[in-house]
mmCIF file of C-alpha atoms in Angstrom:
data_model
loop_
_atom_site.group_PDB
_atom_site.id
_atom_site.type_symbol
_atom_site.label_atom_id
_atom_site.label_comp_id
_atom_site.label_asym_id
_atom_site.label_seq_id
_atom_site.Cartn_x
_atom_site.Cartn_y
_atom_site.Cartn_z
ATOM 1 C CA MET V 19 -20.932 -11.311 -6.607
ATOM 2 C CA LYS V 20 -18.228 -8.513 -8.522
ATOM 3 C CA ILE V 21 -18.709 -5.146 -7.276
ATOM 4 C CA ASP V 22 -19.842 -3.235 -10.983
ATOM 5 C CA THR V 23 -20.613 0.644 -9.451
ATOM 6 C CA VAL V 24 -19.274 2.704 -6.847
ATOM 7 C CA ILE V 25 -23.107 2.733 -4.750
ATOM 8 C CA CYS V 26 -22.588 -1.620 -4.269
ATOM 9 C CA PHE V 27 -19.299 -0.752 -3.107
ATOM 10 C CA LEU V 28 -20.222 1.037 -0.384
ATOM 11 C CA GLN V 29 -23.061 -0.715 0.370
ATOM 12 C CA GLU V 30 -20.993 -4.127 1.012
ATOM 13 C CA VAL V 31 -18.321 -1.706 2.762
ATOM 14 C CA GLU V 32 -21.360 -1.639 5.282
ATOM 15 C CA LYS V 33 -21.787 -5.001 5.933
ATOM 16 C CA HIS V 34 -18.618 -4.419 7.960
ATOM 17 C CA PRO V 35 -18.399 -1.434 10.383
ATOM 18 C CA SER V 36 -15.450 -1.991 11.852
ATOM 19 C CA ALA V 37 -13.104 -2.413 9.004
ATOM 20 C CA MET V 38 -10.343 0.134 9.493
ATOM 21 C CA MET V 39 -7.531 -0.249 6.103
ATOM 22 C CA PHE V 40 -8.774 -1.103 3.092
ATOM 23 C CA ARG V 41 -6.575 -1.724 0.265
ATOM 24 C CA GLY V 42 -6.905 -1.626 -4.068
ATOM 25 C CA GLN V 43 -4.645 -3.631 -6.402
ATOM 26 C CA SER V 44 -5.675 -4.269 -10.002
ATOM 27 C CA ASP V 45 -5.485 -7.693 -10.389
ATOM 28 C CA SER V 46 -7.359 -9.935 -8.029
ATOM 29 C CA GLU V 47 -4.605 -12.809 -8.197
ATOM 30 C CA TRP V 48 -1.780 -10.877 -7.083
ATOM 31 C CA HIS V 49 -1.038 -11.807 -2.834
ATOM 32 C CA LEU V 50 -0.219 -9.142 -0.604
ATOM 33 C CA THR V 51 4.067 -8.955 -0.646
ATOM 34 C CA PRO V 52 5.396 -5.825 0.466
ATOM 35 C CA SER V 53 7.192 -4.244 -2.538
ATOM 36 C CA LEU V 54 10.531 -5.902 -0.690
ATOM 37 C CA ALA V 55 8.895 -9.310 -1.311
ATOM 38 C CA ARG V 56 8.730 -8.692 -5.369
ATOM 39 C CA LEU V 57 12.659 -8.593 -5.382
ATOM 40 C CA ASN V 58 15.274 -11.490 -6.726
ATOM 41 C CA PRO V 59 18.109 -11.280 -4.266
ATOM 42 C CA LYS V 60 20.382 -12.888 -7.494
ATOM 43 C CA LYS V 61 20.658 -9.831 -9.481
ATOM 44 C CA PHE V 62 21.718 -7.702 -6.128
ATOM 45 C CA PRO V 63 24.909 -6.521 -7.168
ATOM 46 C CA ILE V 64 26.765 -6.700 -3.789
ATOM 47 C CA LYS V 65 27.156 -9.615 -1.596
ATOM 48 C CA LEU V 66 24.265 -9.681 1.705
ATOM 49 C CA ASN V 67 24.720 -11.895 4.323
ATOM 50 C CA ASP V 68 21.941 -10.795 6.761
ATOM 51 C CA GLY V 69 19.202 -11.499 4.358
ATOM 52 C CA TRP V 70 15.429 -8.489 3.741
ATOM 53 C CA LYS V 71 17.371 -7.158 6.551
ATOM 54 C CA GLY V 72 20.239 -5.806 4.791
ATOM 55 C CA ALA V 73 18.403 -5.489 1.734
ATOM 56 C CA GLU V 74 17.441 -2.916 3.476
ATOM 57 C CA ASN V 75 19.638 -1.376 5.679
ATOM 58 C CA HIS V 76 21.293 -1.269 1.855
ATOM 59 C CA LEU V 77 18.397 0.405 0.165
ATOM 60 C CA ILE V 78 17.412 3.029 2.852
ATOM 61 C CA ASN V 79 21.205 4.242 2.858
ATOM 62 C CA GLU V 80 21.410 4.538 -0.446
ATOM 63 C CA PHE V 81 17.917 6.693 0.207
ATOM 64 C CA LYS V 82 18.935 8.609 2.599
ATOM 65 C CA LYS V 83 23.018 9.716 1.106
ATOM 66 C CA TYR V 84 20.712 11.871 -1.775
ATOM 67 C CA ALA V 85 17.085 12.291 -0.474
ATOM 68 C CA LEU V 86 17.880 14.932 2.316
ATOM 69 C CA THR V 87 18.038 17.535 0.307
ATOM 70 C CA HIS V 88 14.311 16.678 -1.151
ATOM 71 C CA LEU V 89 12.303 17.137 1.648
ATOM 72 C CA LYS V 90 11.255 19.865 3.448
ATOM 73 C CA VAL V 91 10.592 17.438 7.091
ATOM 74 C CA GLU V 92 14.004 15.229 8.124
ATOM 75 C CA PRO V 93 12.630 12.208 8.744
ATOM 76 C CA LYS V 94 12.734 10.817 13.107
ATOM 77 C CA ASN V 95 13.435 7.569 12.556
ATOM 78 C CA LYS V 96 14.224 4.196 10.300
ATOM 79 C CA LEU V 97 9.980 4.125 10.296
ATOM 80 C CA GLU V 98 9.373 7.909 8.905
ATOM 81 C CA TRP V 99 12.581 7.466 6.402
ATOM 82 C CA LEU V 100 10.637 4.038 5.368
ATOM 83 C CA ILE V 101 8.059 5.277 4.839
ATOM 84 C CA GLN V 102 9.062 8.190 2.580
ATOM 85 C CA ALA V 103 11.415 5.544 0.841
ATOM 86 C CA GLN V 104 8.206 3.468 -0.391
ATOM 87 C CA HIS V 105 5.757 6.653 -1.512
ATOM 88 C CA HIS V 106 8.904 7.022 -3.554
ATOM 89 C CA GLY V 107 8.981 4.290 -5.359
ATOM 90 C CA LEU V 108 12.223 2.009 -2.972
ATOM 91 C CA PRO V 109 11.008 -1.105 -2.248
ATOM 92 C CA THR V 110 10.162 -1.919 1.136
ATOM 93 C CA ARG V 111 8.890 -4.278 3.673
ATOM 94 C CA LEU V 112 6.225 -1.979 3.870
ATOM 95 C CA LEU V 113 2.538 -2.344 2.494
ATOM 96 C CA ASP V 114 0.473 0.295 1.443
ATOM 97 C CA TRP V 115 -3.684 1.161 2.689
ATOM 98 C CA SER V 116 -6.034 3.718 3.419
ATOM 99 C CA THR V 117 -8.090 4.434 5.607
ATOM 100 C CA ASN V 118 -10.924 5.267 3.674
ATOM 101 C CA PRO V 119 -12.293 2.634 0.462
ATOM 102 C CA LEU V 120 -12.898 4.924 -1.822
ATOM 103 C CA LYS V 121 -9.354 5.883 -2.327
ATOM 104 C CA ALA V 122 -8.953 1.918 -2.289
ATOM 105 C CA LEU V 123 -11.427 1.307 -5.109
ATOM 106 C CA TYR V 124 -9.538 3.485 -6.902
ATOM 107 C CA PHE V 125 -5.453 1.554 -6.727
ATOM 108 C CA ALA V 126 -7.888 -1.026 -7.887
ATOM 109 C CA VAL V 127 -9.479 0.327 -11.021
ATOM 110 C CA GLU V 128 -7.023 3.619 -12.644
ATOM 111 C CA ASN V 129 -4.466 1.793 -14.580
ATOM 112 C CA SER V 130 -6.016 1.095 -17.287
ATOM 113 C CA GLN V 131 -3.499 -1.553 -18.893
ATOM 114 C CA HIS V 132 -5.296 -4.263 -16.317
ATOM 115 C CA ASP V 133 -8.429 -3.412 -16.803
ATOM 116 C CA HIS V 134 -8.399 -6.846 -18.590
ATOM 117 C CA THR V 135 -8.885 -8.035 -15.421
ATOM 118 C CA ASP V 136 -10.617 -8.128 -12.380
ATOM 119 C CA GLY V 137 -9.655 -6.316 -9.529
ATOM 120 C CA LYS V 138 -9.605 -6.139 -6.059
ATOM 121 C CA VAL V 139 -10.011 -4.316 -2.346
ATOM 122 C CA PHE V 140 -8.994 -5.080 0.727
ATOM 123 C CA ILE V 141 -11.023 -5.137 3.644
ATOM 124 C CA TYR V 142 -8.958 -5.227 7.229
ATOM 125 C CA THR V 143 -9.373 -4.873 11.011
ATOM 126 C CA PRO V 144 -6.393 -4.983 12.340
ATOM 127 C CA ARG V 145 -6.822 -6.813 15.731
ATOM 128 C CA MET V 146 -4.121 -4.276 17.291
ATOM 129 C CA TRP V 147 -2.701 -1.483 15.851
ATOM 130 C CA SER V 148 -0.429 1.380 15.938
ATOM 131 C CA THR V 149 -2.701 5.110 16.244
ATOM 132 C CA SER V 150 0.783 6.624 15.370
ATOM 133 C CA SER V 151 4.083 6.062 14.073
ATOM 134 C CA ASP V 152 5.327 7.103 16.958
ATOM 135 C CA ASN V 153 4.691 4.298 19.014
ATOM 136 C CA MET V 154 6.523 2.623 17.377
ATOM 137 C CA SER V 155 9.884 2.069 19.043
ATOM 138 C CA ASN V 156 10.696 -1.152 18.071
ATOM 139 C CA ILE V 157 10.287 -2.070 13.991
ATOM 140 C CA ASP V 158 12.100 -4.990 13.403
ATOM 141 C CA ARG V 159 10.443 -7.542 15.437
ATOM 142 C CA ASP V 160 10.251 -10.645 13.360
ATOM 143 C CA ASN V 161 7.855 -12.950 13.768
ATOM 144 C CA THR V 162 4.022 -10.673 13.367
ATOM 145 C CA ILE V 163 2.225 -8.332 10.926
ATOM 146 C CA GLU V 164 1.669 -4.994 12.865
ATOM 147 C CA ALA V 165 -0.346 -2.576 11.177
ATOM 148 C CA PHE V 166 -0.076 1.582 12.047
ATOM 149 C CA PHE V 167 -0.845 4.480 11.027
ATOM 150 C CA PRO V 168 1.048 7.019 10.695
ATOM 151 C CA VAL V 169 2.234 10.840 10.957
ATOM 152 C CA ALA V 170 1.682 12.703 7.646
ATOM 153 C CA ILE V 171 4.953 12.584 7.425
ATOM 154 C CA ASN V 172 4.944 13.483 3.424
ATOM 155 C CA ASP V 173 1.386 15.098 1.452
ATOM 156 C CA ARG V 174 0.609 12.208 -1.028
ATOM 157 C CA VAL V 175 0.096 10.137 2.576
ATOM 158 C CA LEU V 176 -2.268 12.822 4.203
ATOM 159 C CA ALA V 177 -4.328 12.743 0.710
ATOM 160 C CA GLN V 178 -4.172 9.370 0.336
ATOM 161 C CA GLU V 179 -5.736 8.981 4.417
ATOM 162 C CA GLY V 180 -2.619 6.175 4.723
ATOM 163 C CA CYS V 181 -1.884 3.670 7.051
ATOM 164 C CA PHE V 182 0.813 1.423 6.705
ATOM 165 C CA THR V 183 1.040 -2.978 7.717
ATOM 166 C CA LEU V 184 4.272 -3.588 8.276
ATOM 167 C CA PHE V 185 6.201 -6.783 7.771
ATOM 168 C CA PRO V 186 8.674 -8.503 9.736
ATOM 169 C CA GLN V 187 12.277 -8.211 9.504
ATOM 170 C CA GLN V 188 14.062 -11.067 7.588
ATOM 171 C CA GLU V 189 17.864 -12.326 7.665
ATOM 172 C CA SER V 190 17.803 -14.687 5.669
ATOM 173 C CA PHE V 191 16.664 -14.433 2.332
ATOM 174 C CA ASP V 192 13.143 -17.455 2.215
ATOM 175 C CA PRO V 193 10.662 -15.758 0.749
ATOM 176 C CA ILE V 194 7.950 -13.509 2.499
ATOM 177 C CA LYS V 195 5.735 -14.828 3.266
ATOM 178 C CA PRO V 196 2.461 -13.423 2.122
ATOM 179 C CA PHE V 197 -0.742 -11.948 4.290
ATOM 180 C CA VAL V 198 -3.213 -13.861 3.858
ATOM 181 C CA GLU V 199 -7.305 -13.055 4.025
ATOM 182 C CA GLY V 200 -9.057 -14.560 6.977
ATOM 183 C CA PHE V 201 -10.389 -14.384 10.365
ATOM 184 C CA SER V 202 -9.716 -14.944 14.150
ATOM 185 C CA THR V 203 -11.666 -16.183 16.415
ATOM 186 C CA SER V 204 -13.660 -13.366 17.114
ATOM 187 C CA ASP V 205 -15.413 -12.728 13.271
ATOM 188 C CA ALA V 206 -15.733 -8.288 14.070
ATOM 189 C CA VAL V 207 -11.545 -8.761 13.849
ATOM 190 C CA GLY V 208 -9.388 -10.058 10.696
ATOM 191 C CA MET V 209 -9.712 -9.642 6.826
ATOM 192 C CA PHE V 210 -11.729 -10.405 3.972
ATOM 193 C CA SER V 211 -12.470 -8.644 0.026
ATOM 194 C CA LEU V 212 -14.689 -7.830 -2.414
ATOM 195 C CA ILE V 213 -13.941 -8.545 -6.600
ATOM 196 C CA ILE V 214 -14.209 -6.001 -8.808
ATOM 197 C CA ASP V 215 -15.243 -6.382 -12.442
ATOM 198 C CA LYS V 216 -13.273 -5.662 -14.773
ATOM 199 C CA GLU V 217 -16.330 -4.635 -17.341
ATOM 200 C CA ALA V 218 -17.076 -2.280 -15.055
ATOM 201 C CA LYS V 219 -13.187 -0.282 -14.394
ATOM 202 C CA SER V 220 -13.696 2.009 -16.575
ATOM 203 C CA ASP V 221 -17.122 3.393 -15.231
ATOM 204 C CA LEU V 222 -15.419 2.857 -11.658
ATOM 205 C CA ARG V 223 -12.958 5.509 -13.184
ATOM 206 C CA LYS V 224 -15.757 7.781 -14.107
ATOM 207 C CA GLN V 225 -17.917 8.334 -11.202
ATOM 208 C CA LEU V 226 -14.861 8.339 -8.077
ATOM 209 C CA ALA V 227 -13.618 11.182 -10.219
ATOM 210 C CA ARG V 228 -17.186 12.646 -9.729
ATOM 211 C CA LEU V 229 -17.069 11.647 -6.218
ATOM 212 C CA GLY V 230 -13.324 14.031 -6.599
ATOM 213 C CA VAL V 231 -11.709 10.794 -6.229
ATOM 214 C CA SER V 232 -8.872 11.346 -9.154
ATOM 215 C CA ASP V 233 -5.548 11.069 -9.731
ATOM 216 C CA MET V 234 -5.038 14.943 -8.686
ATOM 217 C CA SER V 235 -6.610 14.978 -4.890
ATOM 218 C CA LEU V 236 -4.505 10.655 -4.323
ATOM 219 C CA PHE V 237 -1.667 12.864 -5.588
ATOM 220 C CA PRO V 238 -0.723 16.222 -4.850
ATOM 221 C CA ASP V 239 1.868 16.828 -6.887
ATOM 222 C CA LEU V 240 3.143 17.208 -10.157
ATOM 223 C CA ASP V 241 3.056 13.806 -10.848
ATOM 224 C CA GLY V 242 -0.950 13.372 -10.000
ATOM 225 C CA ILE V 243 -1.464 16.950 -12.855
ATOM 226 C CA SER V 244 1.139 14.645 -15.745
ATOM 227 C CA LYS V 245 -1.755 10.791 -14.309
ATOM 228 C CA LYS V 246 -4.659 13.669 -14.862
ATOM 229 C CA ILE V 247 -3.259 15.295 -18.207
ATOM 230 C CA CYS V 248 -2.327 11.815 -19.794
ATOM 231 C CA ARG V 249 -5.310 10.153 -18.591
ATOM 232 C CA ASP V 250 -7.752 13.591 -20.302
ATOM 233 C CA PHE V 251 -6.081 13.015 -23.758
ATOM 234 C CA GLY V 252 -6.664 9.337 -23.374
ATOM 235 C CA ALA V 253 -2.274 8.080 -22.861
ATOM 236 C CA LEU V 254 -3.447 5.875 -19.322
#
């Protein structure tokens, strides 16, 4: 079954009342991997001896050097720096999710350049999670993917009702394994996905906009205003 209306989408979501986290992707073939994993270490301009851990530390340290004067509040710890960097386009081992299914659907359909392919919305109920990023003292564990709900440290996290999965730290450049669908021994815990019909993406964008899920509501800044103007003009 492919999703072709917002009503159909919500009906499917309602079948899983325990679901907590939602992520939309424009292409149903894309894996659930963080942006850091999509980099090619062979192209790095410097030599790093401690793998992805070193790459992340280098990127975050460079971000800190230039970003602080642009931030209203200084991040309190490494995890908050990762969240800020992620939302401004820096590759990290975080993967964005939302607690709002309609906002996840928006990200599955918003880019018209992918209207030629089906989208996908992942629906996840973690077995364990942190109710606040303040509760996560050790973020460099090397064996688990951890789900958490952050403090709202910037307007986009708040507007998108953002939450995250944090991938394990790796001290090598072995490929970072993608998060995969599946269920634990309890059927109430796990992840599944809904396929979004490529033929319906344009209509879904209009339906979501009528419900207030739009460029400007999810990006409450100049980026959102620009996206709205471009979309209205037919440039997106």
